[in-house]
PDB file of C-alpha atoms in Angstrom:
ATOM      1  CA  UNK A 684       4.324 -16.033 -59.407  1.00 70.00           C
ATOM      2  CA  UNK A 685       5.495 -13.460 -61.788  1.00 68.00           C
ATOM      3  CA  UNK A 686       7.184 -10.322 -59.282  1.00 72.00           C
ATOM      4  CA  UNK A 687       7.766  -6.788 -61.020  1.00 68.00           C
ATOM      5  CA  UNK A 688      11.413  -5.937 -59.871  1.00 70.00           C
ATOM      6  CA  UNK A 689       9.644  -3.096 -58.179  1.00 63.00           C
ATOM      7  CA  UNK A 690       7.458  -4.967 -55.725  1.00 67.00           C
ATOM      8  CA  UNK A 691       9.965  -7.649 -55.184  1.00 72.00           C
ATOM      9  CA  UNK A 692      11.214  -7.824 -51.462  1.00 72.00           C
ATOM     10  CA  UNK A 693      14.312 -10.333 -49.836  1.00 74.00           C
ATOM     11  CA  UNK A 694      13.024  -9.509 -46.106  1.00 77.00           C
ATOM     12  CA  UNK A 695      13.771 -12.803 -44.489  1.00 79.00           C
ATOM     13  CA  UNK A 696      12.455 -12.307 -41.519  1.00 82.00           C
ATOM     14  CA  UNK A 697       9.063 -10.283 -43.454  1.00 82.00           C
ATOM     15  CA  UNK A 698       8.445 -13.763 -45.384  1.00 83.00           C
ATOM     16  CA  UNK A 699       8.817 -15.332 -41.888  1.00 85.00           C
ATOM     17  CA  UNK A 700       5.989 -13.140 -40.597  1.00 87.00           C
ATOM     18  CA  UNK A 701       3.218 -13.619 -43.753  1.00 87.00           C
ATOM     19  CA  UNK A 702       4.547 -17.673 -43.320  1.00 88.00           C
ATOM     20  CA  UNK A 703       3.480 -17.730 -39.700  1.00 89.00           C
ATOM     21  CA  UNK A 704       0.404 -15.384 -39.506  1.00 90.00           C
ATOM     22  CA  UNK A 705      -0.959 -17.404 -42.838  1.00 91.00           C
ATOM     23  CA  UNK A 706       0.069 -20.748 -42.550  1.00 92.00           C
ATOM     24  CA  UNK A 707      -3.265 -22.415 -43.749  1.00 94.00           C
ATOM     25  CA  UNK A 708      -1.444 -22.267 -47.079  1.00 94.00           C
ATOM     26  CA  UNK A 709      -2.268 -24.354 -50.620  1.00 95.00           C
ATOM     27  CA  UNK A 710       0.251 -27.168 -51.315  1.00 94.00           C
ATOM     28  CA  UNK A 711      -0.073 -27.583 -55.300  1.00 95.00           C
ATOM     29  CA  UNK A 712       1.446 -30.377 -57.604  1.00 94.00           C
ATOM     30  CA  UNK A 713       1.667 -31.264 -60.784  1.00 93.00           C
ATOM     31  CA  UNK A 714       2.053 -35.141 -61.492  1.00 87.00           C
ATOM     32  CA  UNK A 715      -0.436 -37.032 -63.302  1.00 85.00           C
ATOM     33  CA  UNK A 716      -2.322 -33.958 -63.249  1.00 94.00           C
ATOM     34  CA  UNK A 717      -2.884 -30.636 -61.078  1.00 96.00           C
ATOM     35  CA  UNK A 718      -3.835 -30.990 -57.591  1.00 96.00           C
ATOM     36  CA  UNK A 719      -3.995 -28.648 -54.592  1.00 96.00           C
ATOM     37  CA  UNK A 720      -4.633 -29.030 -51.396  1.00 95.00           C
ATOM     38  CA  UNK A 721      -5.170 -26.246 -48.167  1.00 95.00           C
ATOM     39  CA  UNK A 722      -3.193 -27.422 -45.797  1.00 93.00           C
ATOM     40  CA  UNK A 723      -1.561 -26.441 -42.427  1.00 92.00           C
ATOM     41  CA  UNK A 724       2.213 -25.727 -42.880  1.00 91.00           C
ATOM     42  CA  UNK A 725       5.251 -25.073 -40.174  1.00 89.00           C
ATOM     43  CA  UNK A 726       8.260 -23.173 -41.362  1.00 86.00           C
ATOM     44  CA  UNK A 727      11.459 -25.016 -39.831  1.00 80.00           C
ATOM     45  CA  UNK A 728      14.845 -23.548 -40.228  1.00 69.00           C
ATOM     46  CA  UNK A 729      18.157 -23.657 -38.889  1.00 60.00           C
ATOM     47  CA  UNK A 730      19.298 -20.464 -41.143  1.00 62.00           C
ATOM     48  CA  UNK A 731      17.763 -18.432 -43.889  1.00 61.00           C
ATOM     49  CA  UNK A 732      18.988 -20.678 -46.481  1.00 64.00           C
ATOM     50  CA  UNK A 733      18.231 -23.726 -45.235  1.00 67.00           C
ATOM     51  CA  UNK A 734      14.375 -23.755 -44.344  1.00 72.00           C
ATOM     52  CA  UNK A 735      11.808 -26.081 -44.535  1.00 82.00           C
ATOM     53  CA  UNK A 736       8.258 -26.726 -44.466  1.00 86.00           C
ATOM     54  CA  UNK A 737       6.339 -29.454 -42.994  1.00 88.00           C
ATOM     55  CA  UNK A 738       2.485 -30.398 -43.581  1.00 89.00           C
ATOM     56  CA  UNK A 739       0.674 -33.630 -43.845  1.00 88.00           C
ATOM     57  CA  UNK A 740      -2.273 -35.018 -45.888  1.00 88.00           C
ATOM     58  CA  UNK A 741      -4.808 -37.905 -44.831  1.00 85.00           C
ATOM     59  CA  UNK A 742      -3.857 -40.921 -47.524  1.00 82.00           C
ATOM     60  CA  UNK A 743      -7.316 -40.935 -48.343  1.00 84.00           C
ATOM     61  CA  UNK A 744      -5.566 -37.540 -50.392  1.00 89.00           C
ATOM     62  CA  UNK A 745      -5.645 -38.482 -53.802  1.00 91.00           C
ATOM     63  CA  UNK A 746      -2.513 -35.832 -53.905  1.00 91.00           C
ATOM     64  CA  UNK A 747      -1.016 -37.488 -51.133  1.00 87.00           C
ATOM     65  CA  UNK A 748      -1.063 -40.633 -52.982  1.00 87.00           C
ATOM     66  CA  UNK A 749       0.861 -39.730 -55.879  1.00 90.00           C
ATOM     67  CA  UNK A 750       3.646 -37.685 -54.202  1.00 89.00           C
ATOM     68  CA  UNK A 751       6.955 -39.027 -54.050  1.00 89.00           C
ATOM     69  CA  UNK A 752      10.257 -38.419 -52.482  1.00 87.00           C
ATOM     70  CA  UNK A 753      11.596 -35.998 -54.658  1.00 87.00           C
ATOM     71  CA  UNK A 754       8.915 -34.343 -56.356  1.00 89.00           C
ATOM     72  CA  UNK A 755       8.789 -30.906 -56.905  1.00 88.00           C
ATOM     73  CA  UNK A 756       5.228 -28.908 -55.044  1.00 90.00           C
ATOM     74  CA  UNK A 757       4.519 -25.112 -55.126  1.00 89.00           C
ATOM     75  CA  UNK A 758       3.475 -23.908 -51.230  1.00 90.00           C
ATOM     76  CA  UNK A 759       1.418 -20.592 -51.618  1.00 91.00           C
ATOM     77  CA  UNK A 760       1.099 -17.895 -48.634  1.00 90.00           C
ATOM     78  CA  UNK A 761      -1.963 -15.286 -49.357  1.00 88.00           C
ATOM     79  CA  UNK A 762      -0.964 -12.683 -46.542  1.00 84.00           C
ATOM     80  CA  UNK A 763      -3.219  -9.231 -46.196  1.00 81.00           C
ATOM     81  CA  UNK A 764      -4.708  -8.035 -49.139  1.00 80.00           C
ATOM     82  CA  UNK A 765      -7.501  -5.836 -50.544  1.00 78.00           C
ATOM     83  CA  UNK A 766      -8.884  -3.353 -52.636  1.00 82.00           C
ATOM     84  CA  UNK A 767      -7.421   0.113 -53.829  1.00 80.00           C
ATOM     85  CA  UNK A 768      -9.473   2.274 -55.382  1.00 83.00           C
ATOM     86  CA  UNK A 769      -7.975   4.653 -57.890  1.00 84.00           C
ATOM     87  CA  UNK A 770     -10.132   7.652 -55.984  1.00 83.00           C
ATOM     88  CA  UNK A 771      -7.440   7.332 -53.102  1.00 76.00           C
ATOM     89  CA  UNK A 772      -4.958   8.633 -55.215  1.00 76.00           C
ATOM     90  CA  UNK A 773      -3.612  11.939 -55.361  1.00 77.00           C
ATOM     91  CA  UNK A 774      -3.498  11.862 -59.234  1.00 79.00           C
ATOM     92  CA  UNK A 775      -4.834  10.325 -61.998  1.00 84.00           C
ATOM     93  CA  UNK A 776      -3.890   6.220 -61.450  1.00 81.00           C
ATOM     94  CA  UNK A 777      -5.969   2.781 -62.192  1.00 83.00           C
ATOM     95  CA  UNK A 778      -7.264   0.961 -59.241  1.00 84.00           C
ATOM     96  CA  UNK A 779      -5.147  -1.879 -57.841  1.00 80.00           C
ATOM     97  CA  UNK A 780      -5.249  -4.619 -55.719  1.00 81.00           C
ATOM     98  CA  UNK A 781      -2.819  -4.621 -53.032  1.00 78.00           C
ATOM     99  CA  UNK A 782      -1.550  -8.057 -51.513  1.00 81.00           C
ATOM    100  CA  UNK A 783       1.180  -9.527 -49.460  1.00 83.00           C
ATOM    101  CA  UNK A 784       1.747 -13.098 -50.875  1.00 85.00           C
ATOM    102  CA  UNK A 785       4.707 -16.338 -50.787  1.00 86.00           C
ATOM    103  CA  UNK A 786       5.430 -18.676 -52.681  1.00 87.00           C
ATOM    104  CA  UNK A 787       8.124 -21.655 -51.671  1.00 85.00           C
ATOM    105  CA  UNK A 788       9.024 -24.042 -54.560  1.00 83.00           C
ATOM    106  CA  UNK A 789      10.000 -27.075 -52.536  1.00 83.00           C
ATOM    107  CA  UNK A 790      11.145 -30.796 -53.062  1.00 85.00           C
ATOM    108  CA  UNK A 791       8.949 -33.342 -51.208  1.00 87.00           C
ATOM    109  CA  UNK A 792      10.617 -35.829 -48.592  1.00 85.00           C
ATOM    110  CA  UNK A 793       8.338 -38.287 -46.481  1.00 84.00           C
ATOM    111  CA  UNK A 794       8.356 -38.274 -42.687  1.00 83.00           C
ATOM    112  CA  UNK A 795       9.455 -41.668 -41.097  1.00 83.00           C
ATOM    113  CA  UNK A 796       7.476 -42.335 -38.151  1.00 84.00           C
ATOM    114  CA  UNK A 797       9.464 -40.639 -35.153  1.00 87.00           C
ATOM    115  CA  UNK A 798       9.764 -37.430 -37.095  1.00 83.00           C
ATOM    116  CA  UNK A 799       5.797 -37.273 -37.987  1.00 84.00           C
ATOM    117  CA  UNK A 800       5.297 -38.014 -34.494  1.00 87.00           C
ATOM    118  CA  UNK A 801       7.243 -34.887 -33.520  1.00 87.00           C
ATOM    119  CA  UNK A 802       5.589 -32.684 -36.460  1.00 85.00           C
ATOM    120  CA  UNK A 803       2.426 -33.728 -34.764  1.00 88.00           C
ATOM    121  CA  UNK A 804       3.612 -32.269 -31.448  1.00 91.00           C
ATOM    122  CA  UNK A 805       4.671 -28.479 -32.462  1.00 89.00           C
ATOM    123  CA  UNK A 806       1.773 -28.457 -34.670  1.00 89.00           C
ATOM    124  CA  UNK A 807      -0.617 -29.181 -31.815  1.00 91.00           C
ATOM    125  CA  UNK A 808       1.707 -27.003 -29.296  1.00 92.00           C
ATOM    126  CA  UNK A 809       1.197 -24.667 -31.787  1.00 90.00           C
ATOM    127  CA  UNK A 810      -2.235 -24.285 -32.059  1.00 91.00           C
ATOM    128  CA  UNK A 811      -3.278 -25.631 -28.780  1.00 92.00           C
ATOM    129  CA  UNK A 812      -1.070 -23.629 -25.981  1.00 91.00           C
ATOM    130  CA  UNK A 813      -4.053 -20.962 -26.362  1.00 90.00           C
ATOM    131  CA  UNK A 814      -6.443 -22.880 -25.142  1.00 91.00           C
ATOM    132  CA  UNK A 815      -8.446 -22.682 -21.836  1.00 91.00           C
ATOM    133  CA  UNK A 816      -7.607 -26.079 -21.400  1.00 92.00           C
ATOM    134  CA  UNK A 817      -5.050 -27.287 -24.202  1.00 92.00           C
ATOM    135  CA  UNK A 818      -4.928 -31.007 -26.042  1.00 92.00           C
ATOM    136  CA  UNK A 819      -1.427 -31.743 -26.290  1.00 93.00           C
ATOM    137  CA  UNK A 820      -0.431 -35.082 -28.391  1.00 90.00           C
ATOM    138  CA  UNK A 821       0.856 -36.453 -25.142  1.00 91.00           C
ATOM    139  CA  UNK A 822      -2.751 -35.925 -23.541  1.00 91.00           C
ATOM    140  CA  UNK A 823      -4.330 -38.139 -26.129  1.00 91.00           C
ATOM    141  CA  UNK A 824      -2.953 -41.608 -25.460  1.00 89.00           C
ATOM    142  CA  UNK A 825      -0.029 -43.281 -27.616  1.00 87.00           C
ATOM    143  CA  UNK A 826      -2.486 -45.975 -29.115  1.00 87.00           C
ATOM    144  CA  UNK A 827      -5.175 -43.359 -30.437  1.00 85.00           C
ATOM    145  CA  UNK A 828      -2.467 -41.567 -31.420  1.00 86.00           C
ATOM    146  CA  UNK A 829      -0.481 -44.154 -33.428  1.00 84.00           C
ATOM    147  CA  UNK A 830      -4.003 -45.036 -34.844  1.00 83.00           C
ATOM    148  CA  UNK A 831      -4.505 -41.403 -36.397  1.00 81.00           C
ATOM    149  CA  UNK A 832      -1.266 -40.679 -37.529  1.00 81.00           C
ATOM    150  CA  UNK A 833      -1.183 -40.479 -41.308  1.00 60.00           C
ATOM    151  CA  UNK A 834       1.349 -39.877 -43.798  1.00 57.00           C
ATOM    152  CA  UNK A 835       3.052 -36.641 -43.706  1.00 63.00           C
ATOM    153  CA  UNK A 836       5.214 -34.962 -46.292  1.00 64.00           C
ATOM    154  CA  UNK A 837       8.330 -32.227 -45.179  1.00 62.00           C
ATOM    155  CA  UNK A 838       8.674 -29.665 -48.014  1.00 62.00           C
ATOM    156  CA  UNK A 839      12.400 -28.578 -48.406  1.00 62.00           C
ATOM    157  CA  UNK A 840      12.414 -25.351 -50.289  1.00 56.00           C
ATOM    158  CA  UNK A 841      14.652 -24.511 -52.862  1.00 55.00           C
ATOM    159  CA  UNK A 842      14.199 -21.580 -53.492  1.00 57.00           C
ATOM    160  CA  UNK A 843      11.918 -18.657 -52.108  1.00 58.00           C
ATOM    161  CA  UNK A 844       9.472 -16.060 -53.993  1.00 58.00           C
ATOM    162  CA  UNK A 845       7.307 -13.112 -52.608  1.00 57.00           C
ATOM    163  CA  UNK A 846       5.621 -10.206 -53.685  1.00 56.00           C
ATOM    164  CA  UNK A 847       4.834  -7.767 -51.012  1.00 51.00           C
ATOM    165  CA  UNK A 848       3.521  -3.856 -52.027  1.00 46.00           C
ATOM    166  CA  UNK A 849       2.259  -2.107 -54.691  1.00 45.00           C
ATOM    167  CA  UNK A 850       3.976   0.933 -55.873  1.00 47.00           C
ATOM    168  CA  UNK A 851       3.113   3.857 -53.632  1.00 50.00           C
ATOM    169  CA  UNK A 852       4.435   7.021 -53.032  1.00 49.00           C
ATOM    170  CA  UNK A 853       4.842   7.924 -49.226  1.00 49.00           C
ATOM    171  CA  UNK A 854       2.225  10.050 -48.844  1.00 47.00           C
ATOM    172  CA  UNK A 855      -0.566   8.236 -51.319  1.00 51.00           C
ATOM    173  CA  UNK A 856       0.426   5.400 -48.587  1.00 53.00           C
ATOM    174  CA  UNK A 857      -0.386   7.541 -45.532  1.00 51.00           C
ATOM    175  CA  UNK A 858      -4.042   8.670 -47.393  1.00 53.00           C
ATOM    176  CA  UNK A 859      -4.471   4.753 -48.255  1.00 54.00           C
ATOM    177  CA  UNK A 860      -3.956   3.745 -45.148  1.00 57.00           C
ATOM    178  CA  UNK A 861      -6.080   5.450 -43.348  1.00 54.00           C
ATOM    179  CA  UNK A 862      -9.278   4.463 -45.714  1.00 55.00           C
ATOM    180  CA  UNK A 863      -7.871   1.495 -45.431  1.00 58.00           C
ATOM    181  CA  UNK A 864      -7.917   1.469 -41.194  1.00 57.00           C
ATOM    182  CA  UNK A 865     -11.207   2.776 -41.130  1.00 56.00           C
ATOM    183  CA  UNK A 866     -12.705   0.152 -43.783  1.00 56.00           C
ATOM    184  CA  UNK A 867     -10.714  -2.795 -42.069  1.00 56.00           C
ATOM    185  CA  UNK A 868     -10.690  -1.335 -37.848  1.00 53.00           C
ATOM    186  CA  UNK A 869     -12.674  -4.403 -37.117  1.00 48.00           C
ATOM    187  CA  UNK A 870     -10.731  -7.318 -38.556  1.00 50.00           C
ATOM    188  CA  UNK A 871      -7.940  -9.179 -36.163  1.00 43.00           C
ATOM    189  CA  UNK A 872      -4.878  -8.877 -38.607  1.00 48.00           C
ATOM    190  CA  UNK A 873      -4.391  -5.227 -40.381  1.00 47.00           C
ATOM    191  CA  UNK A 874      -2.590  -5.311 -42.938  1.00 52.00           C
ATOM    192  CA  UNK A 875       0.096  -2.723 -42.077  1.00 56.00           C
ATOM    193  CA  UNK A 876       3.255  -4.426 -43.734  1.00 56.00           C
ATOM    194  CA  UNK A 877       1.493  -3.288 -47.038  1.00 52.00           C
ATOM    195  CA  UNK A 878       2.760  -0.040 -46.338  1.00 51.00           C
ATOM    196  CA  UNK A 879       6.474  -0.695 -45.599  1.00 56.00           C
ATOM    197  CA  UNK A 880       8.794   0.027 -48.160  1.00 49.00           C
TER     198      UNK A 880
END
């Protein structure tokens, strides 16, 4: 993803946030050919320069199928985005689009069994804990279980990219903002961080 020094952010903790609030992410290689696949990740860590993602693909995946230990896949985060119309400006400017996006070059290491077992856990505590009444992994029975566990692929970045905001001055941000609100008031997830600096 090409990054204008302008727009370019090292917020940890910001890349974090667009990870975890977007994490139906697409997982691209390039092997025999160019495949991509949406897929659910989870961002691991132990500190900022040592994180990690983990997904998994059915086998059936024809890009499951020709990863390897080793290879080299491209994770990409689409956070908030949308339109900005050049009217919103307070002078003369072309229209943009404004996005939040990250993008985590990575080195692909299979799961053994124990550790796609746990990555099946958090990813179901995850998503499940919600719930009026929640599925957990240890609800479902060991043997159905075992039986749908496919082969799952942890992503070890090595090295982190992300664009965040277009170049606005404080006030065109405040006007923007607001047509934004009102065009956007009913969706879940505003996309505020757009505006930070």
């Amino acid at each position: 993803m090409f990054i204008p020094k302008l727009y370019k952010s090292e917020d940890y903790d910001l890349m974090k946030e667009i990870i975890s609030e977007n994490s139906f992410a697409l997982l691209i290689s390039c092997k025999d050919k160019i495949r991509a696949t949406h897929s659910m990740m989870m961002l691991n860590e132990d500190k900022a320069e040592n994180i990690f993602l983990e997904t998994h693909l059915s086998r059936a995946n024809p890009q499951a199928k020709s990863l390897k230990n080793g290879d080299t896949v491209l994770c990409d985060f689409l956070g908030a985005h949308t339109y900005v119309s050049s009217s919103w400006y307070d002078h003369v400017n072309v229209s943009t689009w404004n996005y939040e996006a990250v993008q985590i070059y990575g080195n692909v290491q299979l799961m053994n069994h124990d550790e796609l077992y746990v990555h099946l856990e958090k990813l179901t505590s995850k998503y499940e804990k919600t719930q009026k009444c929640p599925m957990l992994v240890k609800d479902m029975g060991n043997e159905f279980v075992e039986k749908e566990m496919k082969e799952l692929l942890v992503l070890k970045s090595s090295r982190q990219k992300y664009s965040l905001s277009k170049n606005f001055h404080k006030t065109e941000k405040i006007v923007i903002f607001r047509i934004l609100y009102l065009i956007l008031k009913n969706q879940m997830i505003m996309p505020e961080r757009l505006l930070r600096k």
